Amino acid sequence: MSDAPLLRVDDLRVTYRTRSGDLPAVQGVSFDLERGASLGLAGESGCGKSTMANAILRLLPTGTTVDGAVLLDGQDVLAMNPGRLRSVRWTEGAIVFQGALHALNPVQRIGAQIAEPMLLHRTQPSKRAASTRVAELLEQVGLPADRAGAYPHQLSGGQRQRVLIAMALACDPSLLIADEPTTALDVMVQAQVLALLARLRVERGLSMIFITHDLSVLTDVCDDLAVMYGGRIVEEGRSDELFHTPRHPYTAGLAAAFPTIGDPASRMNPSGLGGDPPDPAHLPSGCPFHPRCARAEDRCRTERPLLMPAGELRRAACVLVEEPS
Ligand code: SF4
């Protein structure tokens, strides 16, 4: 097996074309994902994290401009022709979307929906073999095999999310991207789905990108975290360290926005994150977080901080990173 990372994203830039002009959603993001590793991407709505996930498998609307490089197992995804791209999706990289009710076909039994990518990509030699595989996959995600005959509306929200995970795993991809897979679920079911993803990742040696606005969720399932703001990564590092000792004020606000279940000393930060996320088309000058940052200085309005070393395996884009936090 190669020592190279499974996924290398280098200076990725994504710009949507809208009626009111160009919308730069991702503005120069770079990271590596090692084989078998998991990376959590956190940030508020509109920070660019889902756009980046979709850009990795080129699932963006026609007309969207994508620059930079996405190397999946050494292959340049952005340079692939449509045929090659179709063969890579599902078999080498698959995505679990949020909102399983909308992601599933309401008039097709779930067994047929899970079998579809296997038959399309011929990873199973026959419909019978695909049905056998569907039963195995359902059991792996904690559903009885006989649920293959159910329609999506006959399942609970958590069961539907498990179906989407089974579908994503159907062709045995090396990379699984989970985009807010637990957002619509209650806390108990969310915990079950997270535990399922963590178990499947270890059992299958999957590399995983897990996207959510809830930083506390990511520390349980991810080795590393990257926090995005205004289309850029503003802090990255090992997940536990980043969550418990954030160096960027935005990471600190995001971490304080969620209580830690089971920790009696934990309190939600009453000040929280004031203000709204920035409009990507009109980012504030200097540090884009400065209008919301309690620690902003004059220079923050004019200097745009770059990602700089902020400790062992840590980088942060803040003028304060050289100073004690
Ligand atoms: Fe706050 Fe300034 Fe750091 Fe931006 S650069 S996060 S405004 S202190």
Tab-separated table of C-alpha atoms and ligand atoms in Angstrom:
chain	number	residue	atom	x	y	z
A	1	MET	CA	0.000	0.000	0.000
A	2	SER	CA	1.228	3.507	-0.853
A	3	ASP	CA	2.465	5.814	1.934
A	4	ALA	CA	0.877	8.805	0.196
A	5	PRO	CA	-2.279	10.236	1.806
A	6	LEU	CA	-5.522	8.776	0.497
A	7	LEU	CA	-6.796	12.292	-0.151
A	8	ARG	CA	-4.839	15.459	-0.806
A	9	VAL	CA	-6.743	18.732	-1.194
A	10	ASP	CA	-4.473	21.540	-2.339
A	11	ASP	CA	-5.499	25.212	-2.507
A	12	LEU	CA	-9.102	24.313	-3.347
A	13	ARG	CA	-11.222	27.256	-4.493
A	14	VAL	CA	-14.912	26.970	-5.342
A	15	THR	CA	-16.985	29.840	-6.754
A	16	TYR	CA	-20.723	29.582	-7.428
A	17	ARG	CA	-22.190	31.641	-10.235
A	18	THR	CA	-25.402	33.329	-9.037
A	19	ARG	CA	-27.798	35.917	-10.493
A	20	SER	CA	-26.291	38.530	-8.213
A	21	GLY	CA	-22.694	37.674	-9.111
A	22	ASP	CA	-19.924	35.278	-8.203
A	23	LEU	CA	-20.035	33.693	-4.743
A	24	PRO	CA	-16.646	32.440	-3.519
A	25	ALA	CA	-17.658	29.633	-1.132
A	26	VAL	CA	-14.248	27.988	-0.588
A	27	GLN	CA	-11.170	30.188	-0.749
A	28	GLY	CA	-7.930	28.246	-0.742
A	29	VAL	CA	-8.311	25.171	1.471
A	30	SER	CA	-5.552	22.558	1.764
A	31	PHE	CA	-5.333	19.368	3.837
A	32	ASP	CA	-4.227	15.734	3.667
A	33	LEU	CA	-6.267	12.749	4.846
A	34	GLU	CA	-4.147	9.702	5.638
A	35	ARG	CA	-5.366	6.167	4.991
A	36	GLY	CA	-7.623	5.012	7.829
A	37	ALA	CA	-7.698	8.487	9.404
A	38	SER	CA	-10.704	10.662	10.135
A	39	LEU	CA	-10.988	14.399	9.768
A	40	GLY	CA	-13.795	16.506	11.215
A	41	LEU	CA	-14.801	19.700	9.452
A	42	ALA	CA	-16.661	22.169	11.654
A	43	GLY	CA	-18.160	25.597	11.215
A	44	GLU	CA	-21.471	27.420	11.010
A	45	SER	CA	-23.809	27.258	8.015
A	46	GLY	CA	-22.324	28.954	4.967
A	47	CYS	CA	-18.674	28.506	6.015
A	48	GLY	CA	-17.981	26.305	2.970
A	49	LYS	CA	-17.666	22.889	4.591
A	50	SER	CA	-20.421	21.137	2.601
A	51	THR	CA	-19.293	22.839	-0.609
A	52	MET	CA	-15.836	21.436	-0.026
A	53	ALA	CA	-17.225	17.927	0.563
A	54	ASN	CA	-19.201	18.109	-2.666
A	55	ALA	CA	-16.200	19.490	-4.551
A	56	ILE	CA	-14.101	16.467	-3.543
A	57	LEU	CA	-16.449	14.210	-5.551
A	58	ARG	CA	-17.379	16.966	-8.029
A	59	LEU	CA	-21.014	17.025	-7.003
A	60	LEU	CA	-21.470	20.742	-7.630
A	61	PRO	CA	-23.934	22.555	-9.917
A	62	THR	CA	-22.937	23.032	-13.549
A	63	GLY	CA	-21.165	26.337	-14.042
A	64	THR	CA	-19.471	26.281	-10.628
A	65	THR	CA	-15.776	27.145	-10.902
A	66	VAL	CA	-13.427	24.784	-9.061
A	67	ASP	CA	-9.661	25.455	-8.940
A	68	GLY	CA	-6.796	23.802	-7.107
A	69	ALA	CA	-6.232	20.068	-6.841
A	70	VAL	CA	-8.077	17.097	-5.347
A	71	LEU	CA	-5.977	13.929	-5.449
A	72	LEU	CA	-7.889	10.801	-4.449
A	73	ASP	CA	-5.510	7.853	-4.192
A	74	GLY	CA	-3.137	9.818	-6.426
A	75	GLN	CA	-5.755	10.513	-9.102
A	76	ASP	CA	-6.672	14.089	-9.957
A	77	VAL	CA	-10.459	14.184	-9.471
A	78	LEU	CA	-10.792	17.666	-10.987
A	79	ALA	CA	-9.167	16.479	-14.235
A	80	MET	CA	-11.219	13.272	-14.655
A	81	ASN	CA	-13.477	12.816	-17.669
A	82	PRO	CA	-17.171	12.117	-16.893
A	83	GLY	CA	-16.814	8.336	-17.362
A	84	ARG	CA	-13.863	8.057	-15.020
A	85	LEU	CA	-15.593	10.307	-12.508
A	86	ARG	CA	-18.722	8.102	-12.497
A	87	SER	CA	-16.593	5.038	-11.813
A	88	VAL	CA	-14.799	6.707	-8.883
A	89	ARG	CA	-18.002	7.803	-7.127
A	90	TRP	CA	-19.365	5.043	-4.877
A	91	THR	CA	-16.400	2.703	-5.505
A	92	GLU	CA	-13.554	4.937	-4.253
A	93	GLY	CA	-15.352	7.794	-2.554
A	94	ALA	CA	-18.940	7.914	-1.276
A	95	ILE	CA	-20.968	10.493	0.576
A	96	VAL	CA	-23.690	10.236	3.234
A	97	PHE	CA	-25.959	13.257	2.973
A	98	GLN	CA	-28.018	14.846	5.725
A	99	GLY	CA	-31.801	14.526	5.611
A	100	ALA	CA	-32.194	10.867	4.649
A	101	LEU	CA	-35.896	11.290	3.835
A	102	HIS	CA	-35.013	13.584	0.940
A	103	ALA	CA	-31.928	11.635	-0.139
A	104	LEU	CA	-33.888	8.382	-0.590
A	105	ASN	CA	-36.367	7.637	-3.377
A	106	PRO	CA	-39.793	7.534	-1.629
A	107	VAL	CA	-41.345	5.058	-4.098
A	108	GLN	CA	-38.536	2.477	-4.206
A	109	ARG	CA	-37.888	-0.202	-1.580
A	110	ILE	CA	-34.673	0.435	0.342
A	111	GLY	CA	-33.140	-2.904	-0.680
A	112	ALA	CA	-33.359	-1.909	-4.337
A	113	GLN	CA	-31.836	1.496	-3.550
A	114	ILE	CA	-28.873	-0.054	-1.726
A	115	ALA	CA	-28.381	-2.585	-4.554
A	116	GLU	CA	-28.455	0.053	-7.289
A	117	PRO	CA	-24.824	1.288	-7.033
A	118	MET	CA	-23.568	-2.326	-6.852
A	119	LEU	CA	-25.387	-3.223	-10.073
A	120	LEU	CA	-24.414	0.056	-11.747
A	121	HIS	CA	-20.729	-0.425	-10.959
A	122	ARG	CA	-20.883	-4.223	-11.392
A	123	THR	CA	-19.296	-4.841	-7.998
A	124	GLN	CA	-21.749	-7.764	-7.660
A	125	PRO	CA	-22.186	-10.219	-10.540
A	126	SER	CA	-25.982	-10.582	-10.357
A	127	LYS	CA	-29.163	-9.271	-8.743
A	128	ARG	CA	-29.186	-12.308	-6.460
A	129	ALA	CA	-25.614	-11.595	-5.279
A	130	ALA	CA	-26.503	-7.930	-4.775
A	131	SER	CA	-29.544	-8.954	-2.636
A	132	THR	CA	-27.316	-11.118	-0.456
A	133	ARG	CA	-24.934	-8.193	-0.062
A	134	VAL	CA	-27.834	-5.847	0.804
A	135	ALA	CA	-28.824	-8.185	3.652
A	136	GLU	CA	-25.218	-8.191	4.958
A	137	LEU	CA	-24.984	-4.413	4.753
A	138	LEU	CA	-28.278	-3.908	6.591
A	139	GLU	CA	-27.081	-6.142	9.409
A	140	GLN	CA	-23.756	-4.310	9.545
A	141	VAL	CA	-25.576	-1.018	10.096
A	142	GLY	CA	-27.820	-2.565	12.755
A	143	LEU	CA	-31.020	-3.166	10.766
A	144	PRO	CA	-32.758	-6.535	10.279
A	145	ALA	CA	-32.176	-7.919	6.784
A	146	ASP	CA	-35.927	-8.145	6.170
A	147	ARG	CA	-36.161	-4.335	6.237
A	148	ALA	CA	-34.883	-4.474	2.633
A	149	GLY	CA	-38.531	-4.697	1.560
A	150	ALA	CA	-39.545	-1.492	3.365
A	151	TYR	CA	-40.164	1.900	1.790
A	152	PRO	CA	-38.376	4.922	3.321
A	153	HIS	CA	-41.544	6.266	4.974
A	154	GLN	CA	-41.895	2.974	6.907
A	155	LEU	CA	-38.594	3.597	8.728
A	156	SER	CA	-37.675	5.996	11.530
A	157	GLY	CA	-35.263	8.881	10.931
A	158	GLY	CA	-32.378	6.955	12.505
A	159	GLN	CA	-33.143	3.838	10.435
A	160	ARG	CA	-33.197	5.889	7.231
A	161	GLN	CA	-29.823	7.382	8.111
A	162	ARG	CA	-28.491	3.840	8.597
A	163	VAL	CA	-29.826	2.955	5.138
A	164	LEU	CA	-27.872	5.850	3.630
A	165	ILE	CA	-24.732	4.631	5.392
A	166	ALA	CA	-25.316	1.092	4.056
A	167	MET	CA	-25.762	2.533	0.558
A	168	ALA	CA	-22.547	4.549	0.828
A	169	LEU	CA	-20.651	1.408	1.873
A	170	ALA	CA	-22.190	-0.812	-0.824
A	171	CYS	CA	-19.255	-0.600	-3.243
A	172	ASP	CA	-16.601	-0.711	-0.529
A	173	PRO	CA	-15.125	2.803	-0.943
A	174	SER	CA	-11.857	3.864	0.696
A	175	LEU	CA	-13.217	7.326	1.511
A	176	LEU	CA	-16.501	8.052	3.250
A	177	ILE	CA	-17.727	11.628	3.541
A	178	ALA	CA	-20.509	12.117	6.089
A	179	ASP	CA	-22.170	15.510	5.644
A	180	GLU	CA	-24.141	16.414	8.794
A	181	PRO	CA	-25.419	12.807	9.038
A	182	THR	CA	-26.959	13.283	12.477
A	183	THR	CA	-28.389	16.794	12.227
A	184	ALA	CA	-32.054	15.757	11.987
A	185	LEU	CA	-31.836	13.050	14.671
A	186	ASP	CA	-32.612	13.189	18.375
A	187	VAL	CA	-29.698	12.937	20.811
A	188	MET	CA	-30.030	9.191	21.534
A	189	VAL	CA	-30.242	8.206	17.871
A	190	GLN	CA	-27.446	10.635	17.048
A	191	ALA	CA	-25.200	8.840	19.548
A	192	GLN	CA	-26.077	5.463	17.983
A	193	VAL	CA	-25.298	6.656	14.444
A	194	LEU	CA	-21.997	8.190	15.591
A	195	ALA	CA	-21.016	4.951	17.325
A	196	LEU	CA	-21.952	3.040	14.167
A	197	LEU	CA	-19.774	5.252	11.963
A	198	ALA	CA	-16.857	4.969	14.400
A	199	ARG	CA	-17.183	1.161	14.465
A	200	LEU	CA	-17.472	0.808	10.684
A	201	ARG	CA	-14.490	3.059	10.191
A	202	VAL	CA	-12.288	0.826	12.349
A	203	GLU	CA	-13.667	-2.457	10.978
A	204	ARG	CA	-13.279	-1.426	7.353
A	205	GLY	CA	-10.152	0.740	7.636
A	206	LEU	CA	-12.116	3.606	6.109
A	207	SER	CA	-10.800	7.125	5.756
A	208	MET	CA	-13.551	9.482	6.802
A	209	ILE	CA	-14.442	13.157	6.576
A	210	PHE	CA	-17.168	14.063	9.033
A	211	ILE	CA	-18.902	17.414	8.646
A	212	THR	CA	-20.986	19.122	11.303
A	213	HIS	CA	-21.550	22.459	13.013
A	214	ASP	CA	-21.308	20.698	16.413
A	215	LEU	CA	-17.652	20.595	17.429
A	216	SER	CA	-18.344	18.374	20.452
A	217	VAL	CA	-19.653	15.573	18.191
A	218	LEU	CA	-16.426	15.532	16.199
A	219	THR	CA	-14.144	14.879	19.151
A	220	ASP	CA	-15.763	11.444	19.603
A	221	VAL	CA	-15.306	10.256	16.033
A	222	CYS	CA	-12.375	12.158	14.509
A	223	ASP	CA	-8.607	12.093	14.968
A	224	ASP	CA	-8.157	15.589	13.582
A	225	LEU	CA	-10.329	18.677	13.258
A	226	ALA	CA	-10.375	21.624	10.902
A	227	VAL	CA	-12.546	24.635	11.713
A	228	MET	CA	-13.773	26.705	8.773
A	229	TYR	CA	-14.871	30.338	8.685
A	230	GLY	CA	-15.610	32.431	5.620
A	231	GLY	CA	-14.526	29.660	3.218
A	232	ARG	CA	-11.137	29.094	4.841
A	233	ILE	CA	-9.659	26.848	7.512
A	234	VAL	CA	-8.972	29.052	10.544
A	235	GLU	CA	-7.704	26.359	12.932
A	236	GLU	CA	-6.627	22.732	12.595
A	237	GLY	CA	-5.096	20.141	14.895
A	238	ARG	CA	-5.702	16.978	16.919
A	239	SER	CA	-9.387	16.885	17.841
A	240	ASP	CA	-9.176	16.639	21.649
A	241	GLU	CA	-6.550	19.363	21.958
A	242	LEU	CA	-8.315	21.683	19.577
A	243	PHE	CA	-11.646	21.290	21.372
A	244	HIS	CA	-10.276	21.668	24.907
A	245	THR	CA	-7.603	24.316	24.262
A	246	PRO	CA	-8.703	26.279	21.181
A	247	ARG	CA	-6.234	28.900	19.967
A	248	HIS	CA	-8.536	30.734	17.559
A	249	PRO	CA	-11.310	32.835	19.180
A	250	TYR	CA	-13.844	31.457	16.679
A	251	THR	CA	-12.999	27.862	17.647
A	252	ALA	CA	-13.374	28.851	21.303
A	253	GLY	CA	-16.825	30.321	20.607
A	254	LEU	CA	-17.884	27.257	18.644
A	255	ALA	CA	-16.666	24.897	21.386
A	256	ALA	CA	-18.477	26.921	24.062
A	257	ALA	CA	-21.719	26.881	22.092
A	258	PHE	CA	-22.401	23.239	22.997
A	259	PRO	CA	-22.524	21.768	26.515
A	260	THR	CA	-20.493	18.611	27.140
A	261	ILE	CA	-22.935	15.870	28.105
A	262	GLY	CA	-21.864	14.056	31.282
A	263	ASP	CA	-19.596	16.846	32.491
A	264	PRO	CA	-21.304	18.494	35.477
A	265	ALA	CA	-18.877	21.392	35.375
A	266	SER	CA	-19.676	22.139	31.754
A	267	ARG	CA	-21.729	25.233	31.011
A	268	MET	CA	-22.794	26.746	27.746
A	269	ASN	CA	-20.989	30.025	27.235
A	270	PRO	CA	-23.708	32.614	27.948
A	271	SER	CA	-22.122	35.044	25.498
A	272	GLY	CA	-21.977	32.348	22.797
A	273	LEU	CA	-21.025	33.439	19.314
A	274	GLY	CA	-22.599	36.833	18.781
A	275	GLY	CA	-23.523	38.092	15.333
A	276	ASP	CA	-24.004	36.198	12.096
A	277	PRO	CA	-21.613	34.341	9.813
A	278	PRO	CA	-20.260	36.586	7.037
A	279	ASP	CA	-21.654	36.812	3.518
A	280	PRO	CA	-19.040	34.955	1.411
A	281	ALA	CA	-19.512	37.510	-1.389
A	282	HIS	CA	-18.661	40.403	0.953
A	283	LEU	CA	-16.178	39.178	3.530
A	284	PRO	CA	-15.059	41.799	6.058
A	285	SER	CA	-11.587	43.258	5.484
A	286	GLY	CA	-8.613	41.886	7.404
A	287	CYS	CA	-9.599	38.925	9.577
A	288	PRO	CA	-13.136	38.017	8.455
A	289	PHE	CA	-14.039	37.155	12.059
A	290	HIS	CA	-13.138	40.622	13.420
A	291	PRO	CA	-16.726	42.044	13.583
A	292	ARG	CA	-17.653	39.201	15.991
A	293	CYS	CA	-14.377	38.779	17.849
A	294	ALA	CA	-14.143	39.979	21.459
A	295	ARG	CA	-10.334	39.964	21.176
A	296	ALA	CA	-10.084	41.956	17.949
A	297	GLU	CA	-7.389	44.622	17.748
A	298	ASP	CA	-6.968	47.492	15.277
A	299	ARG	CA	-4.669	45.430	13.061
A	300	CYS	CA	-7.362	42.719	12.744
A	301	ARG	CA	-9.384	45.098	10.546
A	302	THR	CA	-6.616	45.356	7.957
A	303	GLU	CA	-4.369	42.270	8.292
A	304	ARG	CA	-5.661	38.955	6.987
A	305	PRO	CA	-3.966	36.320	9.188
A	306	LEU	CA	-2.630	33.178	7.514
A	307	LEU	CA	-2.579	29.698	9.060
A	308	MET	CA	0.536	29.657	11.250
A	309	PRO	CA	2.001	27.048	13.620
A	310	ALA	CA	0.209	27.340	16.994
A	311	GLY	CA	1.681	24.401	18.903
A	312	GLU	CA	2.482	20.800	18.123
A	313	LEU	CA	0.450	19.670	15.093
A	314	ARG	CA	-1.641	22.848	15.453
A	315	ARG	CA	-2.132	25.776	13.112
A	316	ALA	CA	-4.366	28.805	13.525
A	317	ALA	CA	-5.088	31.910	11.449
A	318	CYS	CA	-5.132	34.602	14.137
A	319	VAL	CA	-2.766	37.448	14.973
A	320	LEU	CA	-2.785	36.249	18.597
A	321	VAL	CA	-1.327	32.797	18.000
A	322	GLU	CA	2.195	33.931	18.845
A	323	GLU	CA	0.957	35.288	22.166
A	324	PRO	CA	-0.218	33.362	25.243
A	325	SER	CA	-3.930	32.581	24.823
B	1	SF4	FE1	-9.947	37.891	16.522
B	1	SF4	FE2	-8.020	39.338	15.427
B	1	SF4	FE3	-7.621	36.759	15.866
B	1	SF4	FE4	-9.314	37.548	13.959
B	1	SF4	S1	-7.107	37.873	14.017
B	1	SF4	S2	-9.671	35.963	15.450
B	1	SF4	S3	-10.195	39.364	14.890
B	1	SF4	S4	-7.943	38.364	17.412
